[in-house]
CSV table of C-alpha atoms in Angstrom, one decimal:
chain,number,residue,atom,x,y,z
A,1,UNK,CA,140.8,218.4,58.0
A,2,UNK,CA,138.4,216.0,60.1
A,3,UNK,CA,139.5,212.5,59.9
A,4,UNK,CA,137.2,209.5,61.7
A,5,UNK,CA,138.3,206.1,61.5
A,6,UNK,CA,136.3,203.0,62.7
A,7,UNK,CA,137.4,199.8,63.1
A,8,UNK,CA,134.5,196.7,63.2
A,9,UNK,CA,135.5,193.4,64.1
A,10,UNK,CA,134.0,190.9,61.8
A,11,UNK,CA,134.1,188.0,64.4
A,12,UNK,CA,132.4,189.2,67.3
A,13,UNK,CA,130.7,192.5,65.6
A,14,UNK,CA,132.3,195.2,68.1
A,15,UNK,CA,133.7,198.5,66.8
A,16,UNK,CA,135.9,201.5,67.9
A,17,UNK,CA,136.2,204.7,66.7
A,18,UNK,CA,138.7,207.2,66.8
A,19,UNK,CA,138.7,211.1,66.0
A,20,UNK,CA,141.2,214.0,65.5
A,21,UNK,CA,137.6,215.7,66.6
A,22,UNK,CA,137.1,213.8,69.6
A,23,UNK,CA,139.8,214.2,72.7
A,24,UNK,CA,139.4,211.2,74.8
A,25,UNK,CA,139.1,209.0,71.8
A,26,UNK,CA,142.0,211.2,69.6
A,27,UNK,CA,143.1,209.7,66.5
A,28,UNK,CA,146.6,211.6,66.2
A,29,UNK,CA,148.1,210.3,62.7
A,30,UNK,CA,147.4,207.2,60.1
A,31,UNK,CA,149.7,205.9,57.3
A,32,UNK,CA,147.1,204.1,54.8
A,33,UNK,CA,149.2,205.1,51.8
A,34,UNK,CA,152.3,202.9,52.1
A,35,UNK,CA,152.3,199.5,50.4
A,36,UNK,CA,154.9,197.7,48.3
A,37,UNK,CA,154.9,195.7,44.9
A,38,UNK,CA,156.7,192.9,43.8
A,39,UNK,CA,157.1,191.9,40.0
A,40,UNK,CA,156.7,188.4,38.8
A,41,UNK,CA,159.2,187.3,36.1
A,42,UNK,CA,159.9,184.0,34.3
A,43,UNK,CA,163.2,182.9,33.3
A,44,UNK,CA,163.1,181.1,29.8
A,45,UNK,CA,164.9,177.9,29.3
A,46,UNK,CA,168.6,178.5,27.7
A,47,UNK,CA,168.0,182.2,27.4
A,48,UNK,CA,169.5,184.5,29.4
A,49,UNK,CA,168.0,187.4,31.9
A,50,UNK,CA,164.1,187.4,33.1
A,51,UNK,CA,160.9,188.3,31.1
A,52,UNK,CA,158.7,190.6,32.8
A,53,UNK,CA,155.0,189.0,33.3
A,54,UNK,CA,153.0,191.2,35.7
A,55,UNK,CA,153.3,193.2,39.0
A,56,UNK,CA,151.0,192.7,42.1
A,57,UNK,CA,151.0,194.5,45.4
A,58,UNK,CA,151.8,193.0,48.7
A,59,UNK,CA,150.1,193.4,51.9
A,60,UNK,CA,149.6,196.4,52.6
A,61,UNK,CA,150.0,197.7,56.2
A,62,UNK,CA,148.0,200.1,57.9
A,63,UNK,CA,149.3,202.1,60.5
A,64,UNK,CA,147.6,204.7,63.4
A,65,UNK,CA,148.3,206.3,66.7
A,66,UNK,CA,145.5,207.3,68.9
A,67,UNK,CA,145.1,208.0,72.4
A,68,UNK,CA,142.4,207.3,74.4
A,69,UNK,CA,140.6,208.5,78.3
A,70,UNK,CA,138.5,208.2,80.4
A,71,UNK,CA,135.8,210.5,82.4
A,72,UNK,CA,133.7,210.2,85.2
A,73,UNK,CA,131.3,212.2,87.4
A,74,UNK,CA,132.9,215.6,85.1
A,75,UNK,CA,136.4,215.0,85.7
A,76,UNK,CA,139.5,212.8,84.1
A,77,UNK,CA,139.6,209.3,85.2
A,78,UNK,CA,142.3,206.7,85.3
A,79,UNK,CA,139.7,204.4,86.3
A,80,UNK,CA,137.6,205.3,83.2
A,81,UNK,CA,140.4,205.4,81.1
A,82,UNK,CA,141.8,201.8,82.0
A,83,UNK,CA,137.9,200.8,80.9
A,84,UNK,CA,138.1,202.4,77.8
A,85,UNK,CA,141.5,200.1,77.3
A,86,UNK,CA,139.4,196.8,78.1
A,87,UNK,CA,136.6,198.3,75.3
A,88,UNK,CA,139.4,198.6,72.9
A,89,UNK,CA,140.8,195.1,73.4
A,90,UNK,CA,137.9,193.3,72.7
A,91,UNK,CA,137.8,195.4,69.2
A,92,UNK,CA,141.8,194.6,68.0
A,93,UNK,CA,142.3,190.6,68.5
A,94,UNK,CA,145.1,189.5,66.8
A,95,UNK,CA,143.5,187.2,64.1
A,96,UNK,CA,140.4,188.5,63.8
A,97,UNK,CA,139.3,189.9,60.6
A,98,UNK,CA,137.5,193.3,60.2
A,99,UNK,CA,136.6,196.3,58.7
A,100,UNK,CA,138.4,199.7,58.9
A,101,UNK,CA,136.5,202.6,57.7
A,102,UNK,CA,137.9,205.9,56.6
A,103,UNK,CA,135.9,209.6,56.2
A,104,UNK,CA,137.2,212.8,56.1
A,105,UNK,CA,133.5,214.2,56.2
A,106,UNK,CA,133.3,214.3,52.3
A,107,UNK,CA,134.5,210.7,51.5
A,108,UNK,CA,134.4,207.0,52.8
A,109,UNK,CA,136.6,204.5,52.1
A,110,UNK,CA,136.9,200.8,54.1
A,111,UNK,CA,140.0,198.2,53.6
A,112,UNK,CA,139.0,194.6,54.9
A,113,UNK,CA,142.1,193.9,57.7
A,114,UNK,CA,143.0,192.3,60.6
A,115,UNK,CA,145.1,193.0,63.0
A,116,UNK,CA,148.7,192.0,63.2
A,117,UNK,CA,149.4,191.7,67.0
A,118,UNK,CA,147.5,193.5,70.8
A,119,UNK,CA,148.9,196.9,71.0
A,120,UNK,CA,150.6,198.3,74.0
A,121,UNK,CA,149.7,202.1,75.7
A,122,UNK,CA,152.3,203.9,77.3
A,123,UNK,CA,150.8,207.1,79.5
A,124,UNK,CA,151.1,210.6,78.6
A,125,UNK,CA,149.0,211.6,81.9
A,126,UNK,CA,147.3,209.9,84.6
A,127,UNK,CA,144.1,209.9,82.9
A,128,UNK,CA,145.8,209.7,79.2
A,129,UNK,CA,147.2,207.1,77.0
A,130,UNK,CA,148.7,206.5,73.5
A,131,UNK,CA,148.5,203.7,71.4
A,132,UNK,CA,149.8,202.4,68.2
A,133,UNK,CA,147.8,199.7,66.2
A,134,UNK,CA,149.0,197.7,62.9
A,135,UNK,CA,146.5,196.2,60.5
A,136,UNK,CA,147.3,194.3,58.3
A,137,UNK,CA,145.1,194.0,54.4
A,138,UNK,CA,146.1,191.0,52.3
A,139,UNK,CA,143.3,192.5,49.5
A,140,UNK,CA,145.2,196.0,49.5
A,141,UNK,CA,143.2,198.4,48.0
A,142,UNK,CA,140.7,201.2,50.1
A,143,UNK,CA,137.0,200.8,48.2
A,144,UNK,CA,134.5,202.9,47.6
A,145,UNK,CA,131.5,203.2,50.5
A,146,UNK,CA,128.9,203.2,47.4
A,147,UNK,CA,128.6,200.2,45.4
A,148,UNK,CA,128.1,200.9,41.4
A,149,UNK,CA,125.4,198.5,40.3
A,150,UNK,CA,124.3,197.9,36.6
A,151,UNK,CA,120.9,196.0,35.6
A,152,UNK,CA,120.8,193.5,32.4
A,153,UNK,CA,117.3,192.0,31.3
A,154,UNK,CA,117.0,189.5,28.8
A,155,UNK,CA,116.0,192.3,26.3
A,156,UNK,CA,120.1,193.4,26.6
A,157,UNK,CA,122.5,191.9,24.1
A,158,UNK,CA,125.6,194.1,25.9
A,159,UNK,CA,126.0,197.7,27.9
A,160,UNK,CA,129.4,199.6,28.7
A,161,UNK,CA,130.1,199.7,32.4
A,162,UNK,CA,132.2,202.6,33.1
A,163,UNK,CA,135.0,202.0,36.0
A,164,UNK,CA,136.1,205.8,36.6
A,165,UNK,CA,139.1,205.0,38.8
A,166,UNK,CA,142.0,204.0,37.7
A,167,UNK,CA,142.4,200.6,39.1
A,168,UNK,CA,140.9,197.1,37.8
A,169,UNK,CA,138.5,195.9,40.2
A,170,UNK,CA,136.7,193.0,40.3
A,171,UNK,CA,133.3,192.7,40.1
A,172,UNK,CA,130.1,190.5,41.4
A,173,UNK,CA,127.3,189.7,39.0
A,174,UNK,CA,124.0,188.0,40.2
A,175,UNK,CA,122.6,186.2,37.2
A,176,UNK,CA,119.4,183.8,36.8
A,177,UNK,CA,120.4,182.1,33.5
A,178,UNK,CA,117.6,181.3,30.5
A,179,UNK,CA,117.4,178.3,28.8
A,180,UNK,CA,120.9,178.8,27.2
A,181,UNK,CA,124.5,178.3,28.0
A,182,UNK,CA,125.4,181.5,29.2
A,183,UNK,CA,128.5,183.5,28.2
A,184,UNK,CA,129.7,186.7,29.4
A,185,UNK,CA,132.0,188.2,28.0
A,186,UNK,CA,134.1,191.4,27.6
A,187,UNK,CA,134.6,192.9,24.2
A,188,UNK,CA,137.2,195.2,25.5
A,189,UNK,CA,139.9,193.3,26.7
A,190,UNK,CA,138.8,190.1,24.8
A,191,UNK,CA,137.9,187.7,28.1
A,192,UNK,CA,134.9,185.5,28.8
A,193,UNK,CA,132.9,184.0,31.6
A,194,UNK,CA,131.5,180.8,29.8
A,195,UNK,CA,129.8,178.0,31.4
A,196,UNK,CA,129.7,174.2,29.1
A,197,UNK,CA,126.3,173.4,30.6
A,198,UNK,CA,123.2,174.9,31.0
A,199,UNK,CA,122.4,176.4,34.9
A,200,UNK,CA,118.9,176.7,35.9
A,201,UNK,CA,119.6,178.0,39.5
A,202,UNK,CA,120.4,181.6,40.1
A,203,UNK,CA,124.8,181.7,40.1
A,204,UNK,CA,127.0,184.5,41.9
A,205,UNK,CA,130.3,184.8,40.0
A,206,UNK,CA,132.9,186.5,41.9
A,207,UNK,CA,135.9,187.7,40.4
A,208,UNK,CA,137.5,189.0,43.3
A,209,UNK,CA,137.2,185.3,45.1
A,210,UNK,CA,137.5,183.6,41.8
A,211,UNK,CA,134.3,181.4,42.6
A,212,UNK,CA,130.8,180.5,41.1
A,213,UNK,CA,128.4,179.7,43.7
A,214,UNK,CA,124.6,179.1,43.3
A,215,UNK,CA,121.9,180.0,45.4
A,216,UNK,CA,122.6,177.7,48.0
A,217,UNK,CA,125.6,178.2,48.2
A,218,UNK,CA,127.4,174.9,46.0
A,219,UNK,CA,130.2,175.7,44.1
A,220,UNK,CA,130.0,175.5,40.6
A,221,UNK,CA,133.4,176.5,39.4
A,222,UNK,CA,134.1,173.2,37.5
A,223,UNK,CA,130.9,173.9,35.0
A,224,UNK,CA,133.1,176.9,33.4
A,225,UNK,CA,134.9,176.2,30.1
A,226,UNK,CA,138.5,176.0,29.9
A,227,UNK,CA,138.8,179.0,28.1
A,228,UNK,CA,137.1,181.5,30.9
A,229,UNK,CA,138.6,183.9,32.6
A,230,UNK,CA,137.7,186.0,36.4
A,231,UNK,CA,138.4,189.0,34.5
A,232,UNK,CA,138.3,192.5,35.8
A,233,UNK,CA,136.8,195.8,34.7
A,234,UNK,CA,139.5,198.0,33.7
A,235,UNK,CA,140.0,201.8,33.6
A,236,UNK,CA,137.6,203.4,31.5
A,237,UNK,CA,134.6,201.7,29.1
A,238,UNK,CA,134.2,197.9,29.2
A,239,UNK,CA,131.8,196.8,26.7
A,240,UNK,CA,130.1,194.2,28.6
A,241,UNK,CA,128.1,191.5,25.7
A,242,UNK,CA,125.6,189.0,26.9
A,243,UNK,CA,125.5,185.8,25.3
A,244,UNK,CA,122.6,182.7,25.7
A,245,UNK,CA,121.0,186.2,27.5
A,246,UNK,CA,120.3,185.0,31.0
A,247,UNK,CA,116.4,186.4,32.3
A,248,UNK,CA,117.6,189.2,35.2
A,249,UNK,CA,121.6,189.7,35.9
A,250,UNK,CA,123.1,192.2,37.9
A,251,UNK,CA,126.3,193.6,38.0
A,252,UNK,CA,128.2,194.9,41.1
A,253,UNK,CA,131.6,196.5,41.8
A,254,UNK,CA,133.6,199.2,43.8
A,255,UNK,CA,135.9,201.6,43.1
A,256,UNK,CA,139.1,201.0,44.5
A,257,UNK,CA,142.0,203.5,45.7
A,258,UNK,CA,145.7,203.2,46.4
A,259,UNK,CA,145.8,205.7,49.1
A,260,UNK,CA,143.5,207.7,51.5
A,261,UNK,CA,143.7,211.4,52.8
């Protein structure tokens, strides 16, 4: 099976790609299913043992070997090669944040990363060297390429959004509010978005980021009742209602994955 991966640094916008296709840029083998879980657990006062409250996933860690070589005037070059090396530095600072994208020729799947620490080579010929990198994804789920997207008008009172995978994921709706106090709110799991005074510029609610911005980008987070919620779309239907129906809102999320391959 093809595998291509590319990694984009986010900083300075340079990007590498590797290929089980492509010899001098070979990507031999990548681990992006392994991640761990932790629980989080209260201990009641004068009771004995732990009450279970939820589970979350750590960082996940995402590990590949490549190797990499150089050619030059139709034959194998060290020279080349230690180029190549120089390209791919410039890609993997330690720090940075970036992008690492996923295809097997059928699907696509990115995970936002950074990576943990500069890798070292070590030479399998003159002209050829492996590598191992380490990424590191505090948000660790793979998403979707394609982003879903769902239209509201003021004529919609409430619409079920379908999330098909099998993973709450957050969601980012773009909303220019009426004349109302605007509410949204999910009939399915019971949660609200819920504002206590009226917005006349156009808000973007993030549920992944837990913020409310406007259009200019002020933050707006202390206009939302104490009763609201950054809720997530669950697995399956989410009856979405609209209430004090805002003029044009639109909703956006991805599908997220555990695992690739």
């Amino acid at each position: 099976m093809m595998q291509r991966i590319t990694y984009t640094n986010s900083v300075n916008g340079l990007s590498c790609t590797f290929s089980n296709d492509t010899p001098l840029m070979f990507l031999e083998s990548i681990d992006g299913c392994s991640c761990g879980a932790q629980d989080i657990v209260v201990k009641p006062l004068a009771f004995d043992g732990q009450r279970f409250l939820s589970s979350s996933l750590n960082a996940r860690t995402v590990q590949f070997t490549a190797q990499f070589g150089g050619i030059a005037d139709g034959r194998y070059s060290r020279v080349e090669a230690m180029k190549r090396w120089q390209e791919i530095q410039r890609v993997f600072i330690p720090g940075n944040m970036g992008v690492l994208t996923w295809t097997d020729g059928t699907n696509s799947r990115f995970i936002e990363c950074r990576t943990a620490e500069m890798p070292n080579y070590s030479q399998m010929l003159p002209f050829l060297f492996r590598v191992s990198f380490s990424l590191t994804a505090d948000y660790p789920y793979w998403q979707d390429s394609v982003e879903n997207v769902v239209s509201f008008s003021a004529a919609t009172v409430s619409s079920i959004v379908t999330n098909d995978c099998g993973i709450a994921v957050p969601f980012i709706i773009e909303a220019t509010p009426s004349a109302d106090i605007m509410l949204i709110y999910n009939r399915t799991t019971d949660k609200r978005i819920a504002f206590s005074n009226t917005i006349s510029d156009t808000i973007y609610i993030d549920t992944r980021e837990c913020t409310v911005k406007t259009a200019s980008g002020d933050y707006c987070n202390h206009l939302l009742t104490v009763d609201s919620e950054f809720f997530k779309l669950i697995p399956g239907d989410n009856d979405i209602a609209w209430l004090g129906v805002p003029t044009a809102a639109t909703l956006k999320w991805r599908k997220a994955y555990m695992a690739i391959g």
